[in-house]
XYZ file of C-alpha atoms in Angstrom:
676
model
C 142.386 195.631 194.622
C 145.376 195.270 196.951
C 145.358 197.757 199.813
C 148.186 200.327 199.803
C 148.441 199.798 203.572
C 149.818 196.709 205.294
C 150.807 195.804 208.846
C 153.871 194.185 210.369
C 154.145 192.894 213.899
C 157.289 193.677 215.891
C 156.519 191.612 219.010
C 154.256 193.901 221.056
C 154.276 196.785 218.533
C 152.076 196.821 215.440
C 153.551 198.794 212.546
C 151.036 200.187 210.055
C 152.811 200.885 206.760
C 151.515 202.896 203.813
C 152.974 202.295 200.359
C 151.071 204.589 198.000
C 153.553 206.041 195.480
C 154.662 208.577 194.592
C 153.993 210.637 197.751
C 151.720 208.465 199.925
C 148.767 210.787 199.327
C 145.981 210.184 201.821
C 143.365 208.915 199.384
C 140.367 206.838 200.424
C 142.198 203.492 200.161
C 144.985 204.735 202.427
C 142.531 206.113 204.976
C 140.637 202.834 204.969
C 143.908 200.932 205.391
C 144.933 203.067 208.374
C 141.556 202.498 209.990
C 141.822 198.737 209.384
C 145.285 198.741 210.966
C 143.890 200.432 214.074
C 141.130 197.807 214.190
C 143.793 195.104 214.149
C 145.768 196.771 216.944
C 142.660 197.247 219.055
C 141.551 193.625 218.691
C 144.899 192.195 219.807
C 145.631 192.363 223.527
C 149.263 191.571 222.743
C 149.681 194.851 220.878
C 150.843 197.471 223.362
C 151.647 200.306 220.945
C 151.331 201.282 217.294
C 153.757 202.869 214.811
C 152.529 204.526 211.632
C 155.128 204.904 208.908
C 155.433 204.949 205.125
C 157.497 203.162 202.520
C 158.921 205.042 199.563
C 160.501 208.460 199.517
C 158.225 210.232 201.967
C 155.759 210.153 204.827
C 152.218 211.197 203.880
C 152.794 214.323 201.783
C 149.197 215.513 201.858
C 145.607 214.762 201.069
C 144.622 213.496 197.637
C 143.457 216.774 196.093
C 141.972 214.929 193.121
C 139.176 213.957 195.547
C 138.216 217.601 196.134
C 134.791 218.366 194.739
C 133.846 214.691 194.487
C 131.464 212.658 196.654
C 133.249 212.003 199.973
C 134.438 208.474 200.742
C 134.599 207.208 204.293
C 136.405 207.409 206.534
C 137.254 211.085 206.126
C 140.732 212.314 206.958
C 139.326 214.088 209.994
C 137.714 210.840 211.182
C 141.029 208.967 210.875
C 142.967 211.678 212.735
C 140.409 211.823 215.539
C 140.428 208.051 215.863
C 144.236 207.985 216.079
C 144.237 210.654 218.792
C 141.483 208.937 220.779
C 143.131 205.502 220.459
C 143.652 203.821 223.814
C 147.132 202.540 222.948
C 150.073 204.841 222.167
C 150.415 205.722 218.476
C 153.801 206.911 217.208
C 154.341 208.602 213.832
C 157.636 207.710 212.139
C 158.312 210.615 209.793
C 160.722 210.674 206.872
C 160.801 212.828 203.761
C 158.033 215.372 204.116
C 154.983 215.251 206.366
C 152.856 217.843 204.634
C 149.248 218.949 204.900
C 147.126 215.988 205.867
C 150.332 214.066 206.536
C 151.388 216.627 209.129
C 147.884 216.480 210.612
C 148.070 212.662 210.856
C 151.334 213.118 212.749
C 149.768 215.759 215.029
C 146.954 213.338 215.796
C 149.459 210.724 216.922
C 150.486 210.766 220.561
C 154.209 210.877 219.728
C 156.359 211.753 216.718
C 159.802 210.403 215.802
C 161.444 212.001 212.755
C 164.371 211.261 210.511
C 167.027 213.956 210.657
C 166.368 215.023 207.051
C 162.581 215.157 207.432
C 160.447 218.260 207.071
C 156.955 218.953 208.373
C 154.512 221.562 207.190
C 150.989 222.607 206.292
C 151.204 224.127 202.795
C 147.449 224.135 202.105
C 147.488 227.942 201.985
C 149.381 227.628 198.685
C 146.290 225.946 197.264
C 144.046 228.660 198.691
C 143.035 226.444 201.609
C 143.787 225.735 205.268
C 144.537 222.501 207.124
C 141.124 220.846 207.308
C 142.007 218.046 209.697
C 142.488 220.047 212.876
C 145.931 221.414 212.004
C 145.066 225.015 212.864
C 143.839 223.836 216.265
C 146.534 221.341 217.216
C 149.561 223.344 216.044
C 149.072 226.310 218.429
C 148.277 223.908 221.265
C 151.560 222.047 220.752
C 153.974 224.658 219.388
C 152.439 228.032 220.210
C 150.741 230.720 218.154
C 153.816 232.218 216.448
C 154.966 228.973 214.804
C 151.389 227.912 214.044
C 150.869 231.162 212.131
C 154.089 230.695 210.200
C 153.297 227.114 209.262
C 149.652 227.619 208.302
C 149.388 231.139 206.867
C 152.750 231.093 205.056
C 152.819 227.374 204.336
C 156.576 226.854 204.409
C 157.779 223.537 205.942
C 160.210 223.411 208.861
C 163.094 221.043 209.553
C 162.935 218.116 211.930
C 165.377 219.891 214.231
C 163.215 222.987 214.451
C 160.113 220.843 214.894
C 161.799 219.134 217.829
C 162.712 222.487 219.402
C 159.062 223.534 219.134
C 157.744 220.286 220.627
C 156.199 219.060 217.386
C 158.637 216.138 217.267
C 159.635 214.087 220.311
C 162.806 212.536 218.917
C 165.059 213.034 215.880
C 167.079 210.042 214.659
C 169.407 209.110 211.820
C 167.507 208.473 208.623
C 168.587 204.844 208.258
C 167.529 204.008 211.814
C 164.035 205.527 211.699
C 161.976 202.315 211.479
C 163.927 200.609 214.264
C 164.055 203.698 216.492
C 160.316 204.371 216.125
C 159.489 200.837 217.307
C 161.909 201.181 220.227
C 160.348 204.521 221.159
C 156.861 202.981 220.985
C 157.938 200.280 223.458
C 159.403 202.944 225.720
C 156.102 204.830 225.975
C 153.802 201.796 225.820
C 152.786 202.066 229.470
C 152.788 205.866 229.798
C 149.423 207.223 230.849
C 147.636 209.486 230.364
C 148.349 209.562 226.640
C 149.380 213.026 225.404
C 146.592 214.312 223.182
C 146.965 217.696 221.481
C 143.216 218.348 221.632
C 143.337 218.221 225.421
C 145.924 221.007 225.694
C 145.211 224.722 225.929
C 146.519 227.193 223.339
C 147.909 230.276 225.051
C 146.771 233.578 223.493
C 149.587 235.642 221.955
C 148.131 238.848 220.480
C 151.578 240.396 220.062
C 152.721 237.489 217.888
C 149.579 237.798 215.774
C 150.025 241.549 215.322
C 153.703 241.198 214.415
C 152.980 238.386 211.962
C 150.220 240.291 210.168
C 152.366 243.420 209.981
C 155.390 241.539 208.626
C 153.421 239.677 205.961
C 150.811 242.195 204.872
C 152.387 242.778 201.475
C 152.903 239.056 200.839
C 149.280 238.259 201.678
C 147.695 241.141 199.735
C 144.798 239.938 197.614
C 144.754 236.393 199.042
C 141.831 235.055 201.085
C 143.445 231.937 202.582
C 146.142 233.515 204.815
C 143.520 235.555 206.719
C 141.386 232.437 207.200
C 144.379 230.504 208.548
C 145.211 233.335 210.950
C 141.608 233.515 212.133
C 141.580 229.769 212.833
C 144.814 229.874 214.824
C 143.493 232.787 216.899
C 140.239 230.892 217.433
C 142.217 228.025 218.975
C 143.277 230.398 221.769
C 139.727 231.605 222.428
C 137.513 228.512 222.445
C 137.410 224.817 223.168
C 138.997 222.380 220.734
C 135.568 221.231 219.505
C 134.420 224.788 218.809
C 137.734 225.632 217.129
C 137.488 222.525 214.962
C 133.976 223.497 213.854
C 135.227 226.993 212.993
C 138.162 225.521 211.043
C 135.808 223.264 209.105
C 133.495 226.115 208.170
C 136.424 228.233 206.968
C 137.828 225.302 205.009
C 134.538 224.715 203.179
C 134.236 228.424 202.422
C 137.698 228.494 200.864
C 137.237 225.178 199.046
C 134.097 226.493 197.349
C 135.680 229.844 196.484
C 137.213 231.011 193.221
C 140.684 231.600 194.670
C 141.260 228.037 195.787
C 139.917 226.743 192.476
C 142.392 229.045 190.723
C 145.349 227.975 192.856
C 144.509 224.298 192.466
C 144.216 224.895 188.717
C 147.743 226.318 188.738
C 149.055 223.384 190.785
C 147.969 220.965 188.064
C 148.742 223.381 185.213
C 152.443 223.544 186.112
C 152.657 219.774 186.004
C 150.662 219.528 182.790
C 152.927 222.080 181.080
C 155.790 219.580 181.197
C 153.845 217.165 178.980
C 154.240 217.577 175.218
C 151.428 215.915 173.316
C 153.449 214.485 170.428
C 156.635 213.733 172.373
C 156.918 210.174 173.725
C 157.712 209.996 177.429
C 160.646 207.684 176.709
C 162.356 210.085 174.270
C 166.108 209.741 174.948
C 167.862 212.789 176.373
C 171.165 214.310 175.332
C 173.783 214.565 178.080
C 174.335 218.087 179.380
C 177.482 218.143 181.498
C 178.788 221.604 180.626
C 177.147 224.741 179.280
C 178.391 227.667 177.203
C 176.798 231.109 177.455
C 177.424 233.907 174.980
C 176.993 237.295 176.644
C 178.062 238.204 180.176
C 175.493 240.934 180.667
C 172.623 240.909 183.144
C 170.743 238.162 181.324
C 173.755 235.999 180.481
C 175.082 236.209 184.027
C 171.707 235.315 185.508
C 171.367 232.343 183.164
C 174.846 231.152 184.142
C 173.923 231.172 187.824
C 171.126 228.653 187.246
C 173.620 226.066 186.036
C 176.511 226.938 188.351
C 174.321 226.639 191.447
C 173.364 223.109 190.436
C 176.911 221.959 189.839
C 177.029 222.328 186.048
C 180.245 223.981 184.753
C 179.769 227.071 182.587
C 181.988 228.763 180.002
C 180.886 232.374 179.550
C 182.079 234.428 176.583
C 181.902 238.150 175.851
C 183.530 240.465 173.340
C 185.715 242.508 175.692
C 187.656 241.927 178.894
C 185.882 244.863 180.497
C 182.424 243.414 179.793
C 183.570 239.982 180.919
C 185.047 241.282 184.178
C 181.940 243.323 184.878
C 179.692 240.309 184.293
C 181.783 238.002 186.485
C 181.760 240.683 189.181
C 177.967 240.847 189.164
C 177.701 237.063 189.428
C 180.122 237.035 192.345
C 178.267 239.878 194.076
C 174.981 237.992 193.737
C 176.473 234.916 195.355
C 178.107 236.992 198.091
C 174.674 238.354 198.989
C 173.502 234.749 199.265
C 176.264 234.151 201.803
C 175.019 237.088 203.883
C 171.461 235.751 203.735
C 172.654 232.304 204.846
C 171.712 230.444 201.679
C 175.336 229.493 200.952
C 178.586 229.450 202.857
C 181.657 231.269 201.573
C 183.270 227.898 200.855
C 180.265 226.831 198.772
C 180.376 230.068 196.777
C 184.081 229.597 196.078
C 183.308 226.127 194.746
C 180.478 227.483 192.609
C 182.643 230.230 191.125
C 185.373 227.671 190.388
C 182.964 226.067 187.931
C 182.846 229.281 185.871
C 185.312 229.757 183.005
C 185.427 233.244 181.411
C 186.598 233.600 177.816
C 186.856 236.082 174.969
C 186.547 233.546 172.160
C 183.588 231.483 170.971
C 185.988 228.713 170.000
C 185.984 227.776 173.696
C 182.428 226.484 173.182
C 183.815 223.605 171.129
C 183.221 221.042 173.876
C 180.036 222.517 175.389
C 176.989 220.249 175.402
C 174.652 223.239 175.324
C 175.373 226.787 174.154
C 172.926 229.570 175.041
C 173.138 232.867 173.165
C 172.144 235.867 175.310
C 173.023 238.976 173.291
C 170.777 241.934 172.471
C 167.771 241.533 170.216
C 169.014 241.923 166.651
C 168.059 239.219 164.168
C 170.994 239.744 161.806
C 173.448 239.561 164.698
C 171.896 236.393 166.077
C 171.885 234.746 162.650
C 175.590 235.477 162.281
C 176.297 234.124 165.763
C 174.451 230.884 165.022
C 176.205 230.504 161.704
C 179.469 230.587 163.671
C 178.164 228.314 166.434
C 177.014 225.802 163.854
C 180.636 225.359 162.842
C 182.234 225.629 166.294
C 179.946 223.464 168.438
C 180.571 219.731 168.537
C 178.215 217.258 166.934
C 175.187 216.672 169.145
C 175.519 219.956 171.038
C 172.292 221.892 171.546
C 172.265 225.519 170.390
C 169.760 227.745 172.179
C 168.749 231.362 171.727
C 167.416 233.476 174.574
C 165.511 235.741 172.191
C 162.269 237.078 173.622
C 160.435 237.641 170.339
C 162.581 237.037 167.212
C 162.135 234.264 164.633
C 163.743 231.129 166.062
C 163.322 229.289 162.752
C 165.349 231.930 160.885
C 168.051 231.740 163.553
C 168.012 227.931 163.368
C 168.414 227.869 159.581
C 171.419 230.178 159.829
C 173.170 227.593 162.031
C 173.187 224.998 159.260
C 171.940 222.449 161.815
C 168.364 223.529 162.674
C 167.496 220.240 164.370
C 169.920 221.185 167.161
C 168.413 224.657 167.717
C 165.756 225.624 170.261
C 164.620 228.757 172.023
C 165.312 229.076 175.759
C 163.649 232.324 176.785
C 164.650 233.125 180.365
C 163.001 235.965 182.271
C 164.859 238.683 184.127
C 166.330 238.312 186.674
C 167.138 234.939 185.143
C 168.552 233.475 188.345
C 165.273 234.236 190.170
C 162.327 234.059 187.781
C 160.766 230.612 187.496
C 159.482 230.679 183.928
C 161.404 229.233 180.990
C 159.669 229.574 177.622
C 160.986 226.721 175.489
C 160.489 227.709 171.863
C 160.097 224.724 169.577
C 161.309 225.475 166.093
C 159.855 223.865 162.995
C 162.890 221.554 162.764
C 163.836 221.223 166.440
C 164.676 217.555 167.084
C 162.515 215.619 169.533
C 165.472 214.744 171.768
C 166.557 218.413 171.846
C 163.106 219.466 173.032
C 162.901 216.669 175.589
C 166.380 217.466 176.902
C 165.719 221.173 177.339
C 162.387 220.532 179.077
C 164.070 218.138 181.515
C 166.988 220.504 182.004
C 164.592 223.334 182.789
C 163.213 221.337 185.707
C 166.749 220.444 186.820
C 167.670 224.114 187.166
C 164.472 224.907 189.053
C 162.430 226.426 186.251
C 158.876 225.840 185.074
C 159.362 225.061 181.357
C 156.487 225.806 178.980
C 156.597 224.990 175.264
C 155.731 227.605 172.660
C 155.745 227.346 168.896
C 157.467 230.061 166.870
C 155.639 233.359 166.441
C 156.473 236.991 167.199
C 156.799 237.298 170.975
C 155.904 233.630 171.594
C 153.225 233.214 174.300
C 154.036 235.833 176.921
C 155.297 238.841 174.974
C 152.782 238.331 172.178
C 149.962 238.696 174.697
C 151.641 241.580 176.505
C 151.975 243.496 173.243
C 148.176 243.671 173.032
C 147.937 246.016 175.976
C 150.481 248.599 174.806
C 148.532 250.366 172.044
C 145.213 250.542 173.960
C 146.991 251.947 177.023
C 148.636 254.671 174.908
C 145.268 255.499 173.366
C 143.719 255.786 176.822
C 146.480 258.187 177.902
C 145.481 260.380 174.973
C 141.812 260.006 175.890
C 142.444 261.292 179.408
C 143.567 258.424 181.642
C 146.773 258.881 183.632
C 149.619 256.364 183.939
C 148.798 255.922 187.625
C 145.107 255.198 186.908
C 145.968 252.579 184.296
C 148.568 250.999 186.583
C 146.053 250.996 189.425
C 143.607 248.862 187.407
C 146.380 246.356 186.712
C 147.704 246.235 190.279
C 144.887 246.991 192.713
C 141.936 245.779 190.672
C 143.531 242.861 188.799
C 146.232 242.092 191.360
C 149.217 242.062 188.985
C 152.607 242.816 190.475
C 153.082 245.888 188.261
C 151.159 247.933 185.756
C 152.512 248.706 182.268
C 154.005 252.068 183.219
C 155.556 250.852 186.452
C 157.095 248.013 184.445
C 158.320 250.402 181.745
C 160.056 252.589 184.299
C 161.694 249.579 185.954
C 162.912 248.071 182.660
C 163.887 251.456 181.219
C 161.719 253.741 179.105
C 164.563 253.806 176.590
C 164.355 250.066 175.822
C 163.937 250.000 172.031
C 164.351 253.778 171.729
C 165.958 255.006 168.490
C 168.315 257.318 170.486
C 167.586 260.470 168.446
C 166.311 263.199 170.842
C 165.175 265.303 167.887
C 162.918 262.563 166.551
C 159.823 262.658 168.737
C 157.016 260.517 167.393
C 155.604 258.951 170.565
C 155.101 259.767 174.239
C 158.039 257.483 175.018
C 160.246 259.388 172.548
C 159.342 262.616 174.313
C 160.103 261.176 177.752
C 163.475 259.866 176.572
C 164.349 263.177 174.918
C 163.793 264.817 178.316
C 166.101 262.281 179.974
C 163.163 260.551 181.655
C 164.521 257.040 181.162
C 162.819 255.406 184.149
C 163.870 254.477 187.677
C 167.568 254.585 186.788
C 167.177 258.298 185.949
C 164.766 258.973 188.856
C 162.248 260.034 186.223
C 160.135 258.202 183.676
C 156.377 257.981 183.545
C 156.697 258.679 187.288
C 159.076 260.729 189.434
C 161.305 258.805 191.875
C 163.172 259.651 195.073
C 166.502 258.161 196.167
C 164.716 255.021 197.463
C 162.880 254.644 194.119
C 159.531 255.493 195.648
C 157.325 256.760 192.834
C 154.949 259.715 192.650
C 152.799 260.983 189.756
C 154.746 263.322 187.497
C 153.518 266.746 186.465
C 156.085 266.751 183.655
C 154.759 263.468 182.243
C 151.211 264.829 182.417
C 152.396 267.914 180.528
C 153.981 265.756 177.787
C 150.806 263.657 177.437
C 148.672 266.837 177.280
C 150.883 268.171 174.467
C 150.469 264.955 172.452
C 146.713 265.036 173.027
C 146.489 268.628 171.813
C 148.628 267.865 168.769
C 146.265 265.014 167.881
C 143.281 267.341 168.262
C 141.643 265.161 170.899
C 139.586 266.444 173.796
C 140.404 265.141 177.268
C 137.632 263.031 178.771
C 137.013 260.852 181.777
C 138.134 257.236 181.340
C 136.580 254.791 183.805
C 138.396 251.906 185.435
C 135.945 249.551 183.723
C 136.918 250.971 180.332
C 140.600 250.419 181.142
C 139.837 246.811 182.019
C 137.917 246.284 178.791
C 140.434 247.965 176.511
C 143.686 246.746 178.139
C 142.882 243.324 179.654
C 140.232 241.926 177.320
C 142.514 242.117 174.231
C 145.047 239.979 176.113
C 142.426 237.244 176.506
C 141.514 237.651 172.856
C 145.146 237.128 171.850
C 145.343 234.073 174.089
C 142.456 232.581 172.124
C 144.334 233.201 168.870
C 147.463 231.571 170.302
C 145.428 228.468 171.144
C 143.748 228.366 167.750
C 147.151 228.569 166.049
C 148.566 225.841 168.344
C 151.343 228.187 169.484
C 150.450 226.989 172.991
C 149.310 223.422 173.595
C 146.617 224.268 176.106
C 145.062 227.281 177.809
C 146.609 226.315 181.141
C 150.075 226.718 179.556
C 149.208 230.369 178.894
C 148.192 230.698 182.539
C 151.496 229.196 183.696
C 153.452 231.621 181.501
C 151.671 234.652 182.893
C 151.630 233.596 186.545
C 155.285 232.490 186.695
C 156.752 235.041 184.282
C 154.652 238.187 184.324
C 153.288 238.530 187.842
C 149.678 237.643 187.078
C 148.176 236.801 190.507
C 148.010 233.084 191.133
C 144.760 233.487 193.065
C 142.988 234.343 189.780
C 144.514 231.315 188.034
C 146.138 233.142 185.113
C 144.488 235.128 182.298
C 142.576 232.288 180.635
C 141.245 230.862 183.914
C 140.332 234.398 184.980
C 138.487 234.846 181.678
C 136.419 231.734 182.420
C 135.382 233.056 185.824
C 134.930 236.635 184.618
C 132.631 235.508 181.798
C 133.623 234.918 178.175
C 130.386 236.477 176.924
C 131.158 239.581 178.958
C 134.634 239.766 177.416
C 133.264 239.377 173.881
C 130.744 242.152 174.508
C 133.490 244.445 175.825
C 135.760 243.786 172.847
C 132.928 244.463 170.412
C 132.019 247.640 172.268
C 135.520 248.995 171.623
C 135.751 247.835 168.023
C 138.177 244.951 168.547
C 137.811 241.972 166.229
C 136.946 238.984 168.393
C 139.030 235.829 167.935
C 136.836 233.067 166.425
C 137.702 230.606 169.206
C 136.730 233.107 171.909
C 133.503 233.940 170.078
C 132.681 230.263 169.666
C 133.222 229.461 173.326
C 131.214 232.456 174.486
C 128.288 231.521 172.235
C 128.317 227.848 173.263
C 128.701 228.594 176.966
C 131.925 226.583 177.164
C 135.220 227.643 178.727
C 138.957 227.451 178.071
C 140.317 224.132 179.316
C-alpha cells in the first residue's frame, strides 16, 4: 500500500507532506509516515529544518475516530507529537484549512507554526464527549494562557489564524497561496535558533479568576455534559503540576471519557448525522434539479424563517401572502431578524441590504411561475393545502419541485391534488426555521428520485441536517412526540403536577423542555376549537380562562414580565376539578412512573416506525430528536438511550402500565440485541 505521506527536499529543508483525503485524518498510516519522515530528516546531516504540511483542502483535521475502541497501532498520536517536540532540528507546521483536534496538537508539538490567513485552529474533541488526548490541554495554557485554553478545549470552537497569532499559537500568518513557500523560508530563518522553543518546557501561569468567570458564563451550556468539566480540570492541572504529571492526568481523564456512555453517544451522533444523508435505494449519482430561485407561500413566522435560509445563502426568494398587511408584517420580521444579526456582528449592514434585495414580495401565486422550488407554509388544514397544490400544479413550470411544510398531514394526498405527484415532497422545517437544524424530508409514494436527491442536497446547502421519512401521521418526530401527550394528561389526573412531569423530562432526562413548558411556549391554544363554553379537556379549560401560555403570562405555569415561570395555583385548581369530575382519587406519582409512562412509549413508537420503514434506521430517529426536539446529544437520542437504558427494562415498564409492546422492541429485548 502506498503511504499517504511523502517527503520533498527543498535544499536544506525537508518537507513532510500528508495527502490523506478528505481531511488528512491522523490514522495509523499517516502517523507512521510522519515518523518515517522524521527518521529521514534525522539521518541526513544536510537537513537543517523540517516543515510539516498537508495537500488537499486542509491541514490535519483530527484523529481518525474510527480507530477508537480498536487495538492501538503504533506509533500513537501522542508518541508522534512528543517525538516532533523533542526533535533536535526545528520543525515548522504549515497550517491551511483547519488544524483541529489531533491536527492542532501536532501543530502545538512543532517548534513553530506558520498559518494561511484563512486557516482555523481548534480542539473540538469536547463535541465528541472527549478532550484533547495528545497533550493539548497541557500545551495550550502554556502557550496561550488559561482563558483561551479553556475556550478552545471546553467549548471546542475553532479560532482564526489572526487570533491564534495574537495569542502566540501561530508565529506567522501568510497569504494562502504563499503558505508552502513561506513555511520553507521561515524554517530556514529559524534553522540555527537554539534552544528550540518547546511548549512542554514552559510554565502555565495560574488564572483562577479566568476559570471562575468561564465556569460561571458557561454553566447553562455545559449542564449535563461530562466532557467540559474534564477539559477544565486538565487545563487547571497544567497550572499546578509539571508537564509530565499534567499529561498523565490528561490521559487518565481521556480514557475515562472514552469509555463512558456520553462520549459513545456523541460519537454515535457524529456518524448518525452523516449516515442520515444516505438513502438506501437512491443511487449516489442521481442527477439533481437546478434550484436557482425559490418561492414560499406564507409570510408568517414559519414562511419568513424558511425564506431566511435561502436568502442568507444567496438564493433569491419570492414570498407570497394573501394580504398586503400580512406580507408587510412578514417582511418586517425578516428584516428585524437580519438587523439583530448586524448588531451581533454576524453581518454588516451592507450585507443585509444585499440579502434583502434578493427577496421579492408578492400577493399572487402566479409569480411562482419561474420558481425552481415552491414551498407551501400555510396553517395545517388538509383541504386548504390540497387546493393550494392543485393551483401550484398548474402555475409552476415543468420540472419545478413543489414542497409542503406540513408537520403531520398526508403528503401523498397533497401530492395527488397537484396533478404531478412525482414533483411533490415534504420539507418539514422546525421553528424557528432560520435557526433549527433539522429538516424532515418526507418522501411521498410517488416522489421522483431526482426530487428527493435534490431536496436532500439542498438541505445541506442551507445548513440543515436532512432526514428522510416516509408518509405517516406526524412523520418521525411528531408521531413519537404524540405518544407522550395522553400518558402525561393521565398522570396529571392521577396526581402529578406539570412541574413534576417537566422536571423528569428536563432534569432527569436532560431535554431542553418538558411537555408543559413546550406547550406554554408554543401556545396552549394551538389546535384549540376557540369555543370557551366547550370545555372537554384541561387545555380547553386553560384556554377558556385566557391561560394561553407565555404570550398571555399564564398557561400551565404563571409568568412574570421576563417570562420566568412559577407553578400556578389556578392550573392546579383546574386539574383538581377535572380529577374530581372523573371520580379519581389523587395519589402520589413517582418520577420513575413518569419515566415509564411518558418516555417508554416514545421508544415503543420508534420501534414501530422502524418496523414500518417510515425511518430507514434507528440512528435517523436519534438525529430527528436531537436536532429537532432538544433531546440531549450526550444520551445519543431516544433509540441509543434505549439501548443503554436496557430494552428489557423498557419492555417490562410498558407491560406494567398496560401498553402493547411493539413486536420489534419485544424481539430485540428477548434476543438481547439493540437498535442499530
